[in-house]
mmCIF file of C-alpha atoms and ligand atoms in Angstrom:
data_model
loop_
_atom_site.group_PDB
_atom_site.id
_atom_site.type_symbol
_atom_site.label_atom_id
_atom_site.label_comp_id
_atom_site.label_asym_id
_atom_site.label_seq_id
_atom_site.Cartn_x
_atom_site.Cartn_y
_atom_site.Cartn_z
ATOM 1 C CA MET A 17 80.054 12.907 -228.249
ATOM 2 C CA ALA A 18 77.290 10.535 -227.085
ATOM 3 C CA ALA A 19 74.076 12.457 -226.524
ATOM 4 C CA ASN A 20 73.490 10.798 -223.158
ATOM 5 C CA PHE A 21 76.951 11.164 -221.626
ATOM 6 C CA LEU A 22 75.365 13.248 -218.836
ATOM 7 C CA THR A 23 72.493 11.521 -217.040
ATOM 8 C CA LYS A 24 72.226 14.034 -214.231
ATOM 9 C CA ARG A 25 71.346 17.514 -215.386
ATOM 10 C CA PRO A 26 70.264 19.913 -212.616
ATOM 11 C CA ARG A 27 69.348 22.458 -215.269
ATOM 12 C CA ARG A 28 66.243 20.385 -216.157
ATOM 13 C CA ASN A 29 64.697 21.662 -212.935
ATOM 14 C CA ARG A 30 65.382 25.253 -213.955
ATOM 15 C CA LYS A 31 64.024 25.126 -217.499
ATOM 16 C CA SER A 32 60.713 26.930 -217.032
ATOM 17 C CA GLU A 33 59.031 29.286 -214.612
ATOM 18 C CA ALA A 34 56.500 26.544 -213.750
ATOM 19 C CA ILE A 35 59.177 23.991 -212.872
ATOM 20 C CA ARG A 36 61.309 26.538 -211.027
ATOM 21 C CA ALA A 37 58.294 27.408 -208.882
ATOM 22 C CA MET A 38 57.619 23.720 -208.104
ATOM 23 C CA VAL A 39 61.149 23.073 -206.873
ATOM 24 C CA GLN A 40 61.581 26.388 -205.049
ATOM 25 C CA GLU A 41 62.633 25.593 -201.468
ATOM 26 C CA THR A 42 62.064 28.935 -199.757
ATOM 27 C CA TRP A 43 59.299 31.497 -200.108
ATOM 28 C CA VAL A 44 58.829 34.879 -198.497
ATOM 29 C CA SER A 45 55.284 35.829 -197.693
ATOM 30 C CA THR A 46 53.926 39.119 -196.414
ATOM 31 C CA ARG A 47 52.724 37.081 -193.408
ATOM 32 C CA ASP A 48 56.386 36.503 -192.424
ATOM 33 C CA LEU A 49 57.071 40.213 -192.032
ATOM 34 C CA ILE A 50 56.946 42.622 -189.091
ATOM 35 C CA PHE A 51 56.927 46.329 -189.958
ATOM 36 C CA PRO A 52 58.888 48.618 -187.579
ATOM 37 C CA LEU A 53 57.255 52.054 -187.215
ATOM 38 C CA PHE A 54 58.524 55.273 -185.606
ATOM 39 C CA LEU A 55 56.033 57.221 -183.484
ATOM 40 C CA LEU A 56 56.067 61.013 -182.967
ATOM 41 C CA GLU A 57 54.216 63.050 -180.380
ATOM 42 C CA GLY A 58 51.381 65.303 -181.535
ATOM 43 C CA ARG A 59 48.913 65.279 -184.389
ATOM 44 C CA ASN A 60 49.303 65.459 -188.126
ATOM 45 C CA GLN A 61 53.072 65.104 -187.875
ATOM 46 C CA GLN A 62 55.193 63.299 -190.416
ATOM 47 C CA THR A 63 58.945 63.618 -191.007
ATOM 48 C CA GLU A 64 61.077 61.476 -193.278
ATOM 49 C CA VAL A 65 64.168 59.804 -191.785
ATOM 50 C CA SER A 66 66.889 61.272 -194.004
ATOM 51 C CA SER A 67 69.059 58.148 -193.936
ATOM 52 C CA MET A 68 66.038 55.873 -194.610
ATOM 53 C CA PRO A 69 64.271 57.101 -197.764
ATOM 54 C CA GLY A 70 60.587 56.180 -197.714
ATOM 55 C CA ILE A 71 60.471 55.712 -193.931
ATOM 56 C CA TYR A 72 58.673 58.328 -191.825
ATOM 57 C CA ARG A 73 58.228 59.185 -188.191
ATOM 58 C CA LEU A 74 54.475 59.520 -187.729
ATOM 59 C CA SER A 75 52.191 60.987 -185.090
ATOM 60 C CA ALA A 76 49.558 58.597 -183.699
ATOM 61 C CA ASP A 77 46.731 59.758 -185.992
ATOM 62 C CA ARG A 78 48.901 59.214 -189.076
ATOM 63 C CA MET A 79 50.189 55.925 -187.739
ATOM 64 C CA LEU A 80 46.639 54.616 -187.360
ATOM 65 C CA LYS A 81 46.084 55.338 -191.059
ATOM 66 C CA GLU A 82 49.386 53.709 -191.965
ATOM 67 C CA ILE A 83 48.518 50.572 -189.988
ATOM 68 C CA GLU A 84 45.120 50.412 -191.658
ATOM 69 C CA ALA A 85 46.780 50.599 -195.097
ATOM 70 C CA CYS A 86 49.322 47.938 -194.140
ATOM 71 C CA LEU A 87 46.640 45.577 -192.801
ATOM 72 C CA LYS A 88 44.914 45.847 -196.185
ATOM 73 C CA LEU A 89 48.167 44.794 -197.831
ATOM 74 C CA GLY A 90 48.334 41.726 -195.557
ATOM 75 C CA ILE A 91 50.908 42.936 -193.001
ATOM 76 C CA GLN A 92 49.727 41.709 -189.611
ATOM 77 C CA ALA A 93 52.513 42.671 -187.199
ATOM 78 C CA PHE A 94 53.995 46.039 -186.243
ATOM 79 C CA ASP A 95 56.900 46.943 -183.967
ATOM 80 C CA ILE A 96 56.511 50.476 -182.652
ATOM 81 C CA PHE A 97 59.371 52.706 -181.475
ATOM 82 C CA PRO A 98 58.959 56.184 -179.911
ATOM 83 C CA ALA A 99 60.941 59.223 -181.101
ATOM 84 C CA VAL A 100 61.201 61.184 -177.861
ATOM 85 C CA GLU A 101 62.162 64.865 -177.622
ATOM 86 C CA ASP A 102 65.228 65.720 -175.534
ATOM 87 C CA GLN A 103 63.164 67.667 -172.978
ATOM 88 C CA TYR A 104 61.505 64.393 -171.887
ATOM 89 C CA LYS A 105 64.713 62.398 -171.497
ATOM 90 C CA ASP A 106 66.309 61.757 -168.108
ATOM 91 C CA LYS A 107 68.760 59.370 -166.475
ATOM 92 C CA THR A 108 66.123 56.858 -165.379
ATOM 93 C CA ALA A 109 63.861 56.919 -168.465
ATOM 94 C CA THR A 110 60.917 58.027 -166.307
ATOM 95 C CA ARG A 111 58.652 58.662 -169.291
ATOM 96 C CA SER A 112 58.921 55.058 -170.403
ATOM 97 C CA TYR A 113 56.432 53.989 -167.745
ATOM 98 C CA ASP A 114 54.278 57.121 -167.543
ATOM 99 C CA PRO A 115 50.829 55.952 -168.739
ATOM 100 C CA ASP A 116 50.050 59.477 -169.987
ATOM 101 C CA PHE A 117 53.137 59.641 -172.194
ATOM 102 C CA PHE A 118 52.353 59.695 -175.922
ATOM 103 C CA TYR A 119 53.880 56.273 -176.686
ATOM 104 C CA LEU A 120 51.712 54.355 -174.226
ATOM 105 C CA LYS A 121 48.647 56.400 -175.170
ATOM 106 C CA ALA A 122 49.183 55.594 -178.855
ATOM 107 C CA LEU A 123 49.616 51.870 -178.145
ATOM 108 C CA ARG A 124 46.225 51.817 -176.367
ATOM 109 C CA GLU A 125 44.646 53.624 -179.308
ATOM 110 C CA ILE A 126 46.185 51.284 -181.885
ATOM 111 C CA LYS A 127 45.026 48.153 -180.049
ATOM 112 C CA LYS A 128 41.565 49.640 -179.606
ATOM 113 C CA GLN A 129 41.177 50.395 -183.321
ATOM 114 C CA PHE A 130 42.908 47.284 -184.632
ATOM 115 C CA PRO A 131 42.526 44.460 -182.112
ATOM 116 C CA GLU A 132 43.439 41.970 -184.847
ATOM 117 C CA ALA A 133 46.890 43.507 -185.442
ATOM 118 C CA CYS A 134 49.868 42.036 -183.579
ATOM 119 C CA VAL A 135 51.398 45.037 -181.827
ATOM 120 C CA ILE A 136 54.963 44.703 -180.562
ATOM 121 C CA THR A 137 56.776 47.198 -178.339
ATOM 122 C CA ASP A 138 60.410 47.980 -177.612
ATOM 123 C CA VAL A 139 61.731 47.507 -174.078
ATOM 124 C CA ALA A 140 64.996 49.431 -173.595
ATOM 125 C CA MET A 141 65.934 52.748 -172.031
ATOM 126 C CA ASP A 142 67.689 54.428 -174.970
ATOM 127 C CA PRO A 143 64.755 56.348 -176.533
ATOM 128 C CA TYR A 144 64.020 57.937 -173.120
ATOM 129 C CA SER A 145 67.526 58.146 -171.666
ATOM 130 C CA SER A 146 69.536 61.371 -171.462
ATOM 131 C CA ASP A 147 72.629 59.134 -171.667
ATOM 132 C CA GLY A 148 71.439 57.459 -174.887
ATOM 133 C CA HIS A 149 72.146 54.020 -173.445
ATOM 134 C CA ASP A 150 69.840 51.019 -173.182
ATOM 135 C CA GLY A 151 70.601 50.703 -169.466
ATOM 136 C CA PHE A 152 70.989 52.867 -166.369
ATOM 137 C CA VAL A 153 74.330 54.673 -166.222
ATOM 138 C CA LYS A 154 76.147 54.980 -162.883
ATOM 139 C CA ASP A 155 79.719 56.319 -162.651
ATOM 140 C CA GLY A 156 80.110 55.962 -166.407
ATOM 141 C CA LYS A 157 79.027 52.299 -166.376
ATOM 142 C CA ILE A 158 75.850 50.639 -167.616
ATOM 143 C CA VAL A 159 74.653 48.802 -164.523
ATOM 144 C CA ASN A 160 72.669 45.629 -165.013
ATOM 145 C CA ASP A 161 70.473 45.012 -161.991
ATOM 146 C CA GLU A 162 69.272 48.581 -161.444
ATOM 147 C CA THR A 163 68.336 48.605 -165.126
ATOM 148 C CA LEU A 164 66.166 45.515 -164.672
ATOM 149 C CA GLU A 165 63.925 47.395 -162.247
ATOM 150 C CA ILE A 166 63.333 50.153 -164.798
ATOM 151 C CA LEU A 167 62.776 47.660 -167.627
ATOM 152 C CA GLY A 168 60.294 45.805 -165.439
ATOM 153 C CA ARG A 169 58.246 48.969 -164.872
ATOM 154 C CA MET A 170 58.408 49.804 -168.569
ATOM 155 C CA ALA A 171 57.318 46.285 -169.555
ATOM 156 C CA LEU A 172 54.378 46.329 -167.148
ATOM 157 C CA ALA A 173 53.228 49.759 -168.372
ATOM 158 C CA GLN A 174 53.395 48.513 -171.969
ATOM 159 C CA ALA A 175 51.493 45.312 -171.161
ATOM 160 C CA GLU A 176 48.770 47.402 -169.510
ATOM 161 C CA THR A 177 48.083 49.103 -172.870
ATOM 162 C CA GLY A 178 46.876 45.791 -174.323
ATOM 163 C CA VAL A 179 49.776 45.105 -176.715
ATOM 164 C CA ASP A 180 50.438 41.544 -177.835
ATOM 165 C CA MET A 181 54.190 41.208 -177.495
ATOM 166 C CA LEU A 182 57.125 42.958 -175.823
ATOM 167 C CA GLY A 183 60.536 43.211 -177.461
ATOM 168 C CA PRO A 184 63.353 43.647 -174.939
ATOM 169 C CA SER A 185 66.195 45.061 -177.074
ATOM 170 C CA ASP A 186 68.472 46.133 -174.225
ATOM 171 C CA MET A 187 70.710 43.040 -173.786
ATOM 172 C CA MET A 188 70.859 43.232 -169.982
ATOM 173 C CA ASP A 189 71.462 39.869 -168.298
ATOM 174 C CA GLY A 190 68.372 38.191 -166.918
ATOM 175 C CA ARG A 191 65.848 40.651 -168.297
ATOM 176 C CA VAL A 192 63.650 38.092 -170.038
ATOM 177 C CA GLY A 193 63.084 36.166 -166.808
ATOM 178 C CA TYR A 194 62.688 39.374 -164.808
ATOM 179 C CA ILE A 195 60.074 40.747 -167.221
ATOM 180 C CA ARG A 196 58.287 37.374 -167.517
ATOM 181 C CA ASN A 197 57.963 37.239 -163.745
ATOM 182 C CA ILE A 198 56.563 40.771 -163.479
ATOM 183 C CA LEU A 199 54.095 40.130 -166.296
ATOM 184 C CA ASP A 200 52.927 36.842 -164.808
ATOM 185 C CA SER A 201 52.548 38.140 -161.277
ATOM 186 C CA ASN A 202 50.378 40.975 -162.619
ATOM 187 C CA GLY A 203 48.072 38.720 -164.610
ATOM 188 C CA PHE A 204 49.664 39.285 -168.028
ATOM 189 C CA THR A 205 50.463 35.629 -168.684
ATOM 190 C CA GLU A 206 49.274 35.986 -172.280
ATOM 191 C CA VAL A 207 51.641 38.793 -173.243
ATOM 192 C CA SER A 208 54.500 37.343 -175.321
ATOM 193 C CA ILE A 209 58.193 38.187 -175.267
ATOM 194 C CA MET A 210 60.220 38.456 -178.451
ATOM 195 C CA SER A 211 63.712 38.604 -177.042
ATOM 196 C CA TYR A 212 66.570 40.317 -178.843
ATOM 197 C CA THR A 213 68.684 37.270 -178.066
ATOM 198 C CA ALA A 214 71.782 37.713 -180.189
ATOM 199 C CA LYS A 215 71.988 41.452 -180.678
ATOM 200 C CA TYR A 216 75.401 42.499 -181.866
ATOM 201 C CA ALA A 217 77.264 45.786 -181.268
ATOM 202 C CA SER A 218 76.887 46.766 -184.903
ATOM 203 C CA GLY A 219 77.644 49.651 -187.218
ATOM 204 C CA PHE A 220 74.384 48.943 -189.044
ATOM 205 C CA TYR A 221 72.148 50.753 -186.503
ATOM 206 C CA ASN A 222 73.090 54.366 -187.318
ATOM 207 C CA PRO A 223 70.026 55.282 -189.418
ATOM 208 C CA PHE A 224 67.777 53.984 -186.605
ATOM 209 C CA ARG A 225 69.613 56.189 -184.114
ATOM 210 C CA ASP A 226 69.036 59.121 -186.521
ATOM 211 C CA ALA A 227 65.349 58.229 -186.613
ATOM 212 C CA LEU A 228 65.016 58.325 -182.822
ATOM 213 C CA ASP A 229 67.880 60.711 -182.084
ATOM 214 C CA SER A 230 69.027 58.044 -179.626
ATOM 215 C CA ALA A 231 72.772 57.690 -180.199
ATOM 216 C CA PRO A 232 74.797 57.093 -177.000
ATOM 217 C CA LYS A 233 76.065 60.362 -175.486
ATOM 218 C CA PHE A 234 79.351 58.699 -174.507
ATOM 219 C CA GLY A 235 81.149 55.454 -175.273
ATOM 220 C CA ASP A 236 79.567 52.583 -177.165
ATOM 221 C CA LYS A 237 77.290 49.604 -176.467
ATOM 222 C CA LYS A 238 79.996 46.933 -176.358
ATOM 223 C CA THR A 239 79.543 46.059 -172.693
ATOM 224 C CA TYR A 240 76.016 44.821 -173.349
ATOM 225 C CA GLN A 241 75.590 44.113 -177.081
ATOM 226 C CA MET A 242 77.528 41.120 -178.441
ATOM 227 C CA ASN A 243 80.904 41.069 -180.131
ATOM 228 C CA PRO A 244 80.369 40.538 -183.898
ATOM 229 C CA ALA A 245 83.158 37.946 -183.812
ATOM 230 C CA ASN A 246 81.214 35.510 -181.612
ATOM 231 C CA ARG A 247 79.013 32.534 -182.456
ATOM 232 C CA THR A 248 79.011 30.219 -179.432
ATOM 233 C CA GLU A 249 77.962 33.118 -177.239
ATOM 234 C CA ALA A 250 74.777 33.410 -179.326
ATOM 235 C CA LEU A 251 73.924 29.828 -178.353
ATOM 236 C CA ARG A 252 74.464 30.681 -174.708
ATOM 237 C CA GLU A 253 72.144 33.691 -174.951
ATOM 238 C CA ALA A 254 69.586 31.500 -176.740
ATOM 239 C CA GLU A 255 69.719 28.902 -173.955
ATOM 240 C CA LEU A 256 69.237 31.546 -171.271
ATOM 241 C CA ASP A 257 66.347 33.299 -173.055
ATOM 242 C CA THR A 258 64.641 29.951 -173.637
ATOM 243 C CA GLU A 259 64.973 29.026 -169.957
ATOM 244 C CA GLU A 260 63.780 32.472 -168.890
ATOM 245 C CA GLY A 261 60.545 32.116 -170.863
ATOM 246 C CA ALA A 262 61.022 33.907 -174.197
ATOM 247 C CA ASP A 263 58.528 33.113 -176.992
ATOM 248 C CA PHE A 264 60.705 34.193 -179.936
ATOM 249 C CA LEU A 265 64.494 34.436 -180.236
ATOM 250 C CA MET A 266 65.823 37.255 -182.384
ATOM 251 C CA VAL A 267 69.087 37.682 -184.260
ATOM 252 C CA LYS A 268 70.077 41.239 -185.105
ATOM 253 C CA PRO A 269 71.332 42.489 -187.553
ATOM 254 C CA ALA A 270 70.327 39.896 -190.143
ATOM 255 C CA LEU A 271 72.461 40.079 -193.280
ATOM 256 C CA ALA A 272 75.946 40.017 -191.807
ATOM 257 C CA TYR A 273 74.711 37.360 -189.314
ATOM 258 C CA LEU A 274 72.979 34.771 -191.510
ATOM 259 C CA ASP A 275 75.182 32.054 -189.971
ATOM 260 C CA ILE A 276 73.880 32.986 -186.515
ATOM 261 C CA ILE A 277 70.280 32.752 -187.725
ATOM 262 C CA ARG A 278 70.989 29.246 -189.010
ATOM 263 C CA LEU A 279 72.826 28.301 -185.819
ATOM 264 C CA LEU A 280 69.874 29.268 -183.624
ATOM 265 C CA LYS A 281 67.349 27.686 -186.000
ATOM 266 C CA ASP A 282 69.209 24.365 -185.804
ATOM 267 C CA ASN A 283 69.713 24.445 -182.045
ATOM 268 C CA ALA A 284 66.624 26.050 -180.539
ATOM 269 C CA THR A 285 63.002 24.991 -180.523
ATOM 270 C CA LEU A 286 61.546 28.500 -180.359
ATOM 271 C CA PRO A 287 60.663 30.422 -183.532
ATOM 272 C CA ILE A 288 63.498 32.588 -184.837
ATOM 273 C CA ALA A 289 63.085 36.239 -185.749
ATOM 274 C CA ALA A 290 65.676 38.216 -187.698
ATOM 275 C CA TYR A 291 65.931 42.015 -187.754
ATOM 276 C CA ASN A 292 66.825 43.350 -191.203
ATOM 277 C CA VAL A 293 68.063 46.590 -189.620
ATOM 278 C CA SER A 294 68.093 50.227 -190.658
ATOM 279 C CA GLY A 295 71.619 50.181 -192.119
ATOM 280 C CA GLU A 296 70.782 47.182 -194.294
ATOM 281 C CA TYR A 297 67.752 49.054 -195.620
ATOM 282 C CA ALA A 298 69.783 52.242 -196.157
ATOM 283 C CA MET A 299 72.493 50.434 -198.165
ATOM 284 C CA VAL A 300 69.976 49.053 -200.655
ATOM 285 C CA LYS A 301 68.121 52.360 -200.957
ATOM 286 C CA ALA A 302 71.316 54.380 -201.458
ATOM 287 C CA ALA A 303 72.676 52.052 -204.135
ATOM 288 C CA ALA A 304 69.290 51.929 -205.890
ATOM 289 C CA GLU A 305 69.055 55.753 -205.876
ATOM 290 C CA LYS A 306 72.411 55.890 -207.615
ATOM 291 C CA GLY A 307 71.212 53.368 -210.163
ATOM 292 C CA TRP A 308 73.889 50.892 -209.044
ATOM 293 C CA LEU A 309 71.450 48.168 -207.955
ATOM 294 C CA ASP A 310 67.915 47.156 -208.888
ATOM 295 C CA GLY A 311 66.375 47.995 -205.486
ATOM 296 C CA ASP A 312 63.255 45.880 -205.951
ATOM 297 C CA ARG A 313 65.186 42.786 -206.929
ATOM 298 C CA VAL A 314 67.757 43.177 -204.160
ATOM 299 C CA MET A 315 64.986 43.709 -201.575
ATOM 300 C CA LYS A 316 63.403 40.381 -202.534
ATOM 301 C CA GLU A 317 66.732 38.544 -202.670
ATOM 302 C CA THR A 318 67.680 39.949 -199.261
ATOM 303 C CA LEU A 319 64.454 38.839 -197.595
ATOM 304 C CA LEU A 320 64.694 35.440 -199.257
ATOM 305 C CA SER A 321 68.248 34.954 -197.988
ATOM 306 C CA ILE A 322 67.176 35.725 -194.413
ATOM 307 C CA LYS A 323 64.313 33.254 -194.694
ATOM 308 C CA ARG A 324 66.603 30.613 -196.246
ATOM 309 C CA ALA A 325 69.069 31.084 -193.380
ATOM 310 C CA GLY A 326 66.290 29.952 -191.038
ATOM 311 C CA ALA A 327 64.288 32.963 -189.932
ATOM 312 C CA ASP A 328 60.599 32.302 -189.304
ATOM 313 C CA VAL A 329 59.783 36.010 -189.176
ATOM 314 C CA ILE A 330 61.638 39.088 -190.413
ATOM 315 C CA LEU A 331 61.469 42.609 -189.010
ATOM 316 C CA THR A 332 62.041 44.820 -192.025
ATOM 317 C CA TYR A 333 61.552 48.402 -193.179
ATOM 318 C CA PHE A 334 60.812 46.877 -196.599
ATOM 319 C CA ALA A 335 57.595 45.270 -195.295
ATOM 320 C CA LYS A 336 55.153 47.663 -196.937
ATOM 321 C CA GLU A 337 57.065 47.864 -200.202
ATOM 322 C CA PHE A 338 57.346 44.081 -200.368
ATOM 323 C CA ALA A 339 53.663 43.618 -199.548
ATOM 324 C CA ALA A 340 52.699 46.070 -202.302
ATOM 325 C CA THR A 341 54.724 44.161 -204.918
ATOM 326 C CA GLN A 342 53.193 40.857 -203.786
ATOM 327 C CA GLN A 343 49.709 42.263 -204.094
ATOM 328 C CA ALA A 344 50.488 43.638 -207.563
ATOM 329 C CA GLU A 345 51.845 40.256 -208.683
ATOM 330 C CA SER A 346 48.810 38.364 -207.446
ATOM 331 C CA ILE A 347 46.349 40.525 -209.439
HETATM 332 C C1 LIG B 403 67.937 50.066 -179.152
HETATM 333 C C2 LIG B 403 67.565 49.557 -180.498
HETATM 334 C C3 LIG B 403 68.352 49.739 -181.636
HETATM 335 C C4 LIG B 403 67.656 49.161 -182.698
HETATM 336 C C5 LIG B 403 66.467 48.633 -182.187
HETATM 337 N N1 LIG B 403 66.423 48.889 -180.819
HETATM 338 C C6 LIG B 403 69.630 50.462 -181.825
HETATM 339 C C7 LIG B 403 70.714 50.285 -180.881
HETATM 340 O O1 LIG B 403 70.855 49.250 -180.208
HETATM 341 O O2 LIG B 403 71.491 51.227 -180.759
HETATM 342 C C8 LIG B 403 68.173 49.158 -184.102
HETATM 343 C C9 LIG B 403 67.225 48.853 -185.189
HETATM 344 C C10 LIG B 403 67.713 49.218 -186.541
HETATM 345 O O3 LIG B 403 68.875 49.603 -186.770
HETATM 346 O O4 LIG B 403 66.887 49.112 -187.459
HETATM 347 N N2 LIG B 403 67.317 49.521 -178.065
#
C-alpha cells in the first residue's frame, strides 16, 4: 500500500500533549465558576448534606472562612442559599425581607469583609415558605402576581445588603422586569440580575431540597418550572428576560440540557450561565465512591462539556475541588 494514500490525518493533531493543547478548542478556568453555598443560622455550625458528599451547610462565621479559602484558590463568585428552620417559615415568606434575619445579616457581613467577591443571592419563596413552593399559594394554586410583590420586597432587601447580583430562581412570569423596576426606582441600578431563564421541572434537584429542607409540601413545580420536553419555550423565556432587563440568562439543570445551553448561546446576546445542579454532583460522587467512575476525571469532563455547549459561566458544587486541582497542576 502506498505510504501516502491518506493525505488527511486528524491524528497528527493529537500526537503529543503540546499539540493537543495548541488545538484545544474549549478550556475551563476557575474564573468561569460560581460556587453555591448553603448558609445556616448561628455560630460555629457545620453539617454535611448527606446526598452531597463534601458539601456543607455553614454558619456565617464558617462561611466567611470558606469564602476566604475559595478566593485564595481563584474562585471569585458565590451564590448563597439559606437553610431556614421550619419555625421561621410561613405562607408569605416574611423572613425573606426581614433585615434582621440571619441570611440578610450574613450577606452584609460577607460583602463587608470581601468587597472584591461577587456575591449572588437567590430570589424565590421556597426556603422561607411553609408550602415549600417558590410562589405564594392560594386555594392550592401558585399565584403569579401576588408572588411578584413578595419577590420584589425580597429583592430590595437583598440589594440593600450590598450584594452584586440577584438570582431569581422562581420562574414567575414578569419577575425580572418587576424586580428591575423596584431596584432602579430605589437607586440600585448597579445591582445585576442573573435570571433563571430556562429552569426545568427536574428530578435532579432533590439533593438541594435535602440541603435546604425545602421540598414542596404538596404537588410539584410543573405549573411554573418548564417541561423538560420543550426547546422553543426556552427561546421565548430568553426573549422575555432580555427585554425585561436581565444581565445573565441561566439554563438549569445543565447536563441533560446541553442543547438548550447551545440554543440560547446562539440566539441571545447576553452571557449564558448554566447550573450544574445538586443531582448532577450527587451522581458523580456516588459512582466515584463505589469505584465505578474516576470522579476527578468525570468532574473535569462534565464542566468542559457544559462550557463547550456554550456556557460562559457555570454554577457548580465542584468549584472548590476543581480550583484545587487547577492550582495543584499549575505548581
Ligand atoms: C428553588 C431552587 C432550586 C434550586 C435552586 N433554587 C430547587 C427547586 O427549584 O426546587 C436547585 C439547585 C440544585 O439542585 O442544585 N428556588
